[in-house]
Amino acid sequence: MSVAPRVVVVHRHSERDEIVAEQGTWGQAEFVQKRRGVSLSSVKKRHEMLSGAVQAVSATIPKEWRRGTVERADLPRFLFEPEDVVVVVGQDGLVANTAKYLDGQPVIGIDPDPGRNVGVLVRHSPKDFESLLAGIGAGRAQVEARTMVSAATDDGESLLALNEVYLGHSGHQSARYLLSTPEGEEEHHSSSGLLVGSGTGATGWLLSIARQRARQIALPGPTDPELGWFVREAWPSPTTGAALTEGLLPDGAELTVRIEGESLVVFGDGIEADRLSLGWGQTVRIRAAERQLRLVV
C-alpha cells in the first residue's frame, strides 16, 4: 500500500502569543499597555488573521492526506519527508527560515495579512490553497527554482540559506579575516562582517546595504545563479584594507575566507542559534548551493 502524501503547515507564534508568554494573560497585557497609552487592538487583529489562515489551510487538506504542523522554533528538530508539500503561513522571512531544512519539496507561501507583508515569497491567500494543492497533486503546478547560498568550513561543517549568510564576530565586535575572490584578489579585513546573498536576499538585507553605497552594483534576480556580496564597515589600517568590499560572485565561483580572529561565526537568514563557530586559521568557502528552493507560484 502506498503512503498517502503529507502536507506540513509551518507557522510561528504571533505577537499576541509572545506578549501573553511575557505578561501571563492577555488581560494583564492589555492592562499594562493601556496604562502606557498603547492599544493592542492591531496585535489582536493580526493574531486572529494568522490563526484564521492556519485554520483555513488545515481545513482544506484532503481527509485522505496525512498532515503535520511545525512552529518556527522547532524547525531544526523537525524531519521533513521527501514527498511532503510544505505550506508556510506567515511572513516572507518564515519561508527563508524553512528553506534551509528542505531538499526539493514544493513550498506554498500563504500570506495571512495582505498589504502588511511584501509578498515576495508568500504570494497566495488562504482561499488559493485548495487549487494550488490540487495542481501539485496533478503535477501541473508552476514552480520557481530559487537560488540558495552555501557556506562550508574546511572541517566538513556547512549550512544553507535562502536570503544570505553572514560571517562576523559573535559579539558584534570587529571580525578579522582574509578575503579571497575567484578573480585572485585578496585583502585582510577588520570589519563588521561579510554578507553574501542570493537574488531573493537582494530584496532585503542586501538591497539595504547596496542602497547605502556610492557605487551600486546590479544585484542578481531571484532565480539567477549569481550571488552578491558586501563587506560591512571595513576598517583601513596598516594591516587591513577597505578596497575589496563588494561584488558579484559568478555561477560556480566561490569566496574564500580565512579566519584571523576569535569568536567568529557564520549563520543564515538571521537565525543565529543555528550557526557554525569558527576558529583561527579555519577556512570558509561561500558559493551558490546545489540545492534550490522550489516555490509554487
GROMACS .gro file of C-alpha atoms in nm:
model
  297
    1MET     CA    1   0.000   0.000   0.000
    2SER     CA    2   0.139   0.341  -0.097
    3VAL     CA    3   0.173   0.603   0.174
    4ALA     CA    4  -0.065   0.899   0.148
    5PRO     CA    5   0.104   1.233   0.074
    6ARG     CA    6   0.160   1.472   0.365
    7VAL     CA    7   0.103   1.846   0.398
    8VAL     CA    8   0.324   2.018   0.656
    9VAL     CA    9   0.197   2.356   0.778
   10VAL     CA   10   0.473   2.586   0.905
   11HIS     CA   11   0.384   2.886   1.120
   12ARG     CA   12   0.526   3.091   1.404
   13HIS     CA   13   0.394   3.234   1.728
   14SER     CA   14   0.205   3.559   1.685
   15GLU     CA   15   0.288   3.883   1.865
   16ARG     CA   16  -0.010   3.811   2.089
   17ASP     CA   17   0.133   3.472   2.185
   18GLU     CA   18   0.467   3.633   2.271
   19ILE     CA   19   0.304   3.908   2.477
   20VAL     CA   20   0.095   3.654   2.672
   21ALA     CA   21   0.406   3.444   2.737
   22GLU     CA   22   0.571   3.753   2.887
   23GLN     CA   23   0.274   3.902   3.076
   24GLY     CA   24   0.095   3.583   3.183
   25THR     CA   25  -0.251   3.663   3.047
   26TRP     CA   26  -0.392   3.874   2.767
   27GLY     CA   27  -0.597   4.075   3.016
   28GLN     CA   28  -0.286   4.163   3.213
   29ALA     CA   29  -0.107   4.264   2.893
   30GLU     CA   30  -0.395   4.492   2.789
   31PHE     CA   31  -0.399   4.649   3.135
   32VAL     CA   32  -0.026   4.721   3.134
   33GLN     CA   33  -0.026   4.867   2.782
   34LYS     CA   34  -0.340   5.074   2.848
   35ARG     CA   35  -0.158   5.246   3.136
   36ARG     CA   36   0.115   5.331   2.884
   37GLY     CA   37  -0.138   5.470   2.642
   38VAL     CA   38  -0.083   5.186   2.395
   39SER     CA   39  -0.363   4.989   2.229
   40LEU     CA   40  -0.317   4.621   2.147
   41SER     CA   41  -0.610   4.608   1.906
   42SER     CA   42  -0.384   4.575   1.599
   43VAL     CA   43  -0.189   4.295   1.769
   44LYS     CA   44  -0.513   4.111   1.841
   45LYS     CA   45  -0.631   4.160   1.481
   46ARG     CA   46  -0.307   4.020   1.336
   47HIS     CA   47  -0.328   3.721   1.571
   48GLU     CA   48  -0.682   3.647   1.454
   49MET     CA   49  -0.581   3.674   1.089
   50LEU     CA   50  -0.287   3.438   1.137
   51SER     CA   51  -0.496   3.187   1.333
   52GLY     CA   52  -0.773   3.209   1.076
   53ALA     CA   53  -0.531   3.146   0.788
   54VAL     CA   54  -0.376   2.841   0.959
   55GLN     CA   55  -0.722   2.701   1.031
   56ALA     CA   56  -0.841   2.766   0.676
   57VAL     CA   57  -0.541   2.587   0.527
   58SER     CA   58  -0.573   2.293   0.767
   59ALA     CA   59  -0.944   2.255   0.692
   60THR     CA   60  -0.874   2.236   0.317
   61ILE     CA   61  -0.627   1.947   0.332
   62PRO     CA   62  -0.796   1.636   0.186
   63LYS     CA   63  -0.903   1.389   0.453
   64GLU     CA   64  -0.707   1.106   0.294
   65TRP     CA   65  -0.383   1.305   0.311
   66ARG     CA   66  -0.154   1.299   0.611
   67ARG     CA   67  -0.076   1.625   0.785
   68GLY     CA   68   0.188   1.778   1.008
   69THR     CA   69   0.241   2.111   1.182
   70VAL     CA   70   0.566   2.272   1.291
   71GLU     CA   71   0.637   2.600   1.467
   72ARG     CA   72   0.937   2.809   1.358
   73ALA     CA   73   1.141   2.738   1.670
   74ASP     CA   74   1.106   2.362   1.613
   75LEU     CA   75   1.223   2.360   1.250
   76PRO     CA   76   1.578   2.236   1.330
   77ARG     CA   77   1.428   1.928   1.500
   78PHE     CA   78   1.150   1.852   1.250
   79LEU     CA   79   1.202   1.573   0.998
   80PHE     CA   80   1.064   1.665   0.656
   81GLU     CA   81   0.988   1.376   0.423
   82PRO     CA   82   1.089   1.379   0.053
   83GLU     CA   83   0.729   1.379  -0.072
   84ASP     CA   84   0.598   1.649   0.164
   85VAL     CA   85   0.410   1.953   0.043
   86VAL     CA   86   0.520   2.241   0.267
   87VAL     CA   87   0.279   2.526   0.337
   88VAL     CA   88   0.427   2.832   0.508
   89VAL     CA   89   0.169   3.061   0.668
   90GLY     CA   90   0.319   3.391   0.776
   91GLN     CA   91   0.573   3.646   0.664
   92ASP     CA   92   0.822   3.618   0.378
   93GLY     CA   93   1.102   3.557   0.626
   94LEU     CA   94   0.938   3.239   0.751
   95VAL     CA   95   0.981   3.084   0.405
   96ALA     CA   96   1.352   3.164   0.425
   97ASN     CA   97   1.371   3.014   0.774
   98THR     CA   98   1.213   2.694   0.641
   99ALA     CA   99   1.404   2.664   0.312
  100LYS     CA  100   1.734   2.554   0.466
  101TYR     CA  101   1.571   2.239   0.607
  102LEU     CA  102   1.418   2.129   0.276
  103ASP     CA  103   1.551   1.929  -0.017
  104GLY     CA  104   1.328   1.974  -0.319
  105GLN     CA  105   0.985   1.975  -0.153
  106PRO     CA  106   0.742   2.225  -0.310
  107VAL     CA  107   0.663   2.525  -0.091
  108ILE     CA  108   0.339   2.723  -0.094
  109GLY     CA  109   0.362   3.062   0.074
  110ILE     CA  110   0.036   3.183   0.232
  111ASP     CA  111   0.002   3.549   0.334
  112PRO     CA  112  -0.236   3.583   0.632
  113ASP     CA  113  -0.220   3.964   0.631
  114PRO     CA  114  -0.224   4.100   0.273
  115GLY     CA  115  -0.083   4.450   0.244
  116ARG     CA  116   0.138   4.417   0.552
  117ASN     CA  117   0.385   4.168   0.405
  118VAL     CA  118   0.589   4.245   0.095
  119GLY     CA  119   0.468   3.917  -0.057
  120VAL     CA  120   0.793   3.819  -0.228
  121LEU     CA  121   0.767   3.459  -0.105
  122VAL     CA  122   0.418   3.443   0.049
  123ARG     CA  123   0.223   3.522  -0.265
  124HIS     CA  124  -0.107   3.348  -0.204
  125SER     CA  125  -0.414   3.393   0.014
  126PRO     CA  126  -0.571   3.106   0.213
  127LYS     CA  127  -0.852   3.076  -0.043
  128ASP     CA  128  -0.594   2.993  -0.312
  129PHE     CA  129  -0.458   2.694  -0.122
  130GLU     CA  130  -0.705   2.430  -0.239
  131SER     CA  131  -0.641   2.489  -0.610
  132LEU     CA  132  -0.264   2.514  -0.557
  133LEU     CA  133  -0.258   2.183  -0.370
  134ALA     CA  134  -0.467   2.022  -0.645
  135GLY     CA  135  -0.218   2.149  -0.901
  136ILE     CA  136   0.069   1.989  -0.712
  137GLY     CA  137  -0.121   1.661  -0.684
  138ALA     CA  138  -0.192   1.664  -1.059
  139GLY     CA  139   0.166   1.753  -1.150
  140ARG     CA  140   0.076   2.082  -1.315
  141ALA     CA  141   0.184   2.333  -1.051
  142GLN     CA  142   0.411   2.616  -1.163
  143VAL     CA  143   0.730   2.611  -0.958
  144GLU     CA  144   1.005   2.872  -0.942
  145ALA     CA  145   1.354   2.744  -0.854
  146ARG     CA  146   1.523   2.995  -0.624
  147THR     CA  147   1.899   3.007  -0.574
  148MET     CA  148   2.031   2.943  -0.222
  149VAL     CA  149   2.366   3.017  -0.055
  150SER     CA  150   2.605   2.759   0.089
  151ALA     CA  151   2.881   2.815   0.347
  152ALA     CA  152   3.118   2.526   0.419
  153THR     CA  153   3.418   2.504   0.651
  154ASP     CA  154   3.738   2.312   0.588
  155ASP     CA  155   3.645   2.061   0.859
  156GLY     CA  156   3.327   1.947   0.687
  157GLU     CA  157   3.056   2.161   0.851
  158SER     CA  158   2.812   2.351   0.633
  159LEU     CA  159   2.486   2.541   0.628
  160LEU     CA  160   2.238   2.676   0.374
  161ALA     CA  161   2.041   2.998   0.349
  162LEU     CA  162   1.783   3.135   0.110
  163ASN     CA  163   1.844   3.508   0.158
  164GLU     CA  164   2.201   3.542   0.279
  165VAL     CA  165   2.474   3.410   0.502
  166TYR     CA  166   2.650   3.641   0.745
  167LEU     CA  167   3.006   3.590   0.868
  168GLY     CA  168   3.119   3.803   1.160
  169HIS     CA  169   3.202   3.826   1.529
  170SER     CA  170   2.959   3.656   1.768
  171GLY     CA  171   2.958   3.963   1.993
  172HIS     CA  172   2.931   4.218   1.710
  173GLN     CA  173   3.291   4.331   1.757
  174SER     CA  174   3.532   4.362   1.465
  175ALA     CA  175   3.579   4.045   1.263
  176ARG     CA  176   3.930   3.979   1.130
  177TYR     CA  177   3.982   3.756   0.826
  178LEU     CA  178   4.147   3.728   0.485
  179LEU     CA  179   3.901   3.755   0.196
  180SER     CA  180   3.991   3.599  -0.141
  181THR     CA  181   3.780   3.636  -0.458
  182PRO     CA  182   3.764   3.398  -0.756
  183GLU     CA  183   3.945   3.665  -0.962
  184GLY     CA  184   4.254   3.620  -0.746
  185GLU     CA  185   4.217   3.940  -0.541
  186GLU     CA  186   4.261   3.923  -0.165
  187GLU     CA  187   4.257   4.160   0.130
  188HIS     CA  188   4.291   4.136   0.507
  189HIS     CA  189   3.984   4.284   0.675
  190SER     CA  190   3.877   4.413   1.012
  191SER     CA  191   3.506   4.471   0.959
  192SER     CA  192   3.153   4.442   1.093
  193GLY     CA  193   3.117   4.125   0.889
  194LEU     CA  194   3.071   3.980   0.544
  195LEU     CA  195   2.729   3.932   0.384
  196VAL     CA  196   2.675   3.704   0.081
  197GLY     CA  197   2.324   3.679  -0.060
  198SER     CA  198   2.107   3.543  -0.338
  199GLY     CA  199   1.859   3.716  -0.566
  200THR     CA  200   1.593   3.653  -0.304
  201GLY     CA  201   1.810   3.824  -0.044
  202ALA     CA  202   1.853   4.112  -0.290
  203THR     CA  203   1.505   4.227  -0.188
  204GLY     CA  204   1.608   4.251   0.179
  205TRP     CA  205   1.935   4.299   0.367
  206LEU     CA  206   2.149   4.302   0.053
  207LEU     CA  207   1.932   4.572  -0.101
  208SER     CA  208   1.954   4.782   0.214
  209ILE     CA  209   2.336   4.774   0.205
  210ALA     CA  210   2.354   4.830  -0.172
  211ARG     CA  211   2.147   5.148  -0.144
  212GLN     CA  212   2.395   5.292   0.105
  213ARG     CA  213   2.689   5.252  -0.133
  214ALA     CA  214   2.801   5.532  -0.362
  215ARG     CA  215   2.860   5.279  -0.640
  216GLN     CA  216   2.562   5.048  -0.658
  217ILE     CA  217   2.627   4.710  -0.818
  218ALA     CA  218   2.350   4.536  -1.010
  219LEU     CA  219   2.214   4.273  -0.771
  220PRO     CA  220   2.107   3.930  -0.902
  221GLY     CA  221   1.745   3.835  -0.968
  222PRO     CA  222   1.552   3.571  -0.768
  223THR     CA  223   1.640   3.279  -0.998
  224ASP     CA  224   1.983   3.398  -1.109
  225PRO     CA  225   2.270   3.170  -1.007
  226GLU     CA  226   2.497   3.464  -0.920
  227LEU     CA  227   2.537   3.595  -0.565
  228GLY     CA  228   2.601   3.944  -0.437
  229TRP     CA  229   2.845   4.013  -0.153
  230PHE     CA  230   2.928   4.307   0.071
  231VAL     CA  231   3.177   4.376   0.349
  232ARG     CA  232   3.025   4.591   0.622
  233GLU     CA  233   3.228   4.881   0.763
  234ALA     CA  234   3.574   4.765   0.662
  235TRP     CA  235   3.842   4.944   0.865
  236PRO     CA  236   4.159   5.061   0.685
  237SER     CA  237   4.473   5.025   0.896
  238PRO     CA  238   4.840   4.940   0.845
  239THR     CA  239   4.746   4.571   0.830
  240THR     CA  240   4.386   4.573   0.698
  241GLY     CA  241   4.224   4.724   0.390
  242ALA     CA  242   3.893   4.864   0.272
  243ALA     CA  243   3.916   4.838  -0.107
  244LEU     CA  244   3.772   4.490  -0.162
  245THR     CA  245   3.424   4.536  -0.015
  246GLU     CA  246   3.159   4.437  -0.272
  247GLY     CA  247   3.099   4.238  -0.586
  248LEU     CA  248   2.909   3.970  -0.773
  249LEU     CA  249   3.000   3.604  -0.741
  250PRO     CA  250   2.960   3.425  -1.077
  251ASP     CA  251   2.783   3.092  -1.111
  252GLY     CA  252   3.009   2.813  -0.987
  253ALA     CA  253   3.259   3.051  -0.823
  254GLU     CA  254   3.322   3.095  -0.452
  255LEU     CA  255   3.452   3.341  -0.198
  256THR     CA  256   3.718   3.208   0.038
  257VAL     CA  257   3.750   3.345   0.390
  258ARG     CA  258   4.040   3.252   0.619
  259ILE     CA  259   3.967   3.333   0.982
  260GLU     CA  260   4.221   3.556   1.157
  261GLY     CA  261   4.035   3.634   1.480
  262GLU     CA  262   3.850   3.481   1.774
  263SER     CA  263   3.479   3.411   1.827
  264LEU     CA  264   3.371   3.437   1.464
  265VAL     CA  265   3.052   3.269   1.344
  266VAL     CA  266   2.856   3.219   1.025
  267PHE     CA  267   2.478   3.183   1.012
  268GLY     CA  268   2.199   3.212   0.757
  269ASP     CA  269   1.881   3.416   0.725
  270GLY     CA  270   1.917   3.575   1.066
  271ILE     CA  271   1.896   3.251   1.267
  272GLU     CA  272   2.194   3.299   1.499
  273ALA     CA  273   2.107   2.992   1.707
  274ASP     CA  274   2.178   2.768   1.406
  275ARG     CA  275   2.536   2.871   1.333
  276LEU     CA  276   2.888   2.748   1.268
  277SER     CA  277   3.160   2.854   1.513
  278LEU     CA  278   3.489   2.949   1.350
  279GLY     CA  279   3.844   2.948   1.490
  280TRP     CA  280   4.185   3.085   1.399
  281GLY     CA  281   4.317   2.955   1.067
  282GLN     CA  282   3.989   2.795   0.959
  283THR     CA  283   3.871   2.845   0.601
  284VAL     CA  284   3.512   2.906   0.492
  285ARG     CA  285   3.401   2.876   0.131
  286ILE     CA  286   3.080   3.053   0.024
  287ARG     CA  287   2.904   2.986  -0.304
  288ALA     CA  288   2.566   2.921  -0.466
  289ALA     CA  289   2.424   2.596  -0.332
  290GLU     CA  290   2.336   2.298  -0.548
  291ARG     CA  291   2.008   2.274  -0.358
  292GLN     CA  292   1.732   2.519  -0.456
  293LEU     CA  293   1.401   2.629  -0.308
  294ARG     CA  294   1.103   2.511  -0.515
  295LEU     CA  295   0.850   2.791  -0.467
  296VAL     CA  296   0.498   2.736  -0.600
  297VAL     CA  297   0.392   3.044  -0.794
   0.00000   0.00000   0.00000
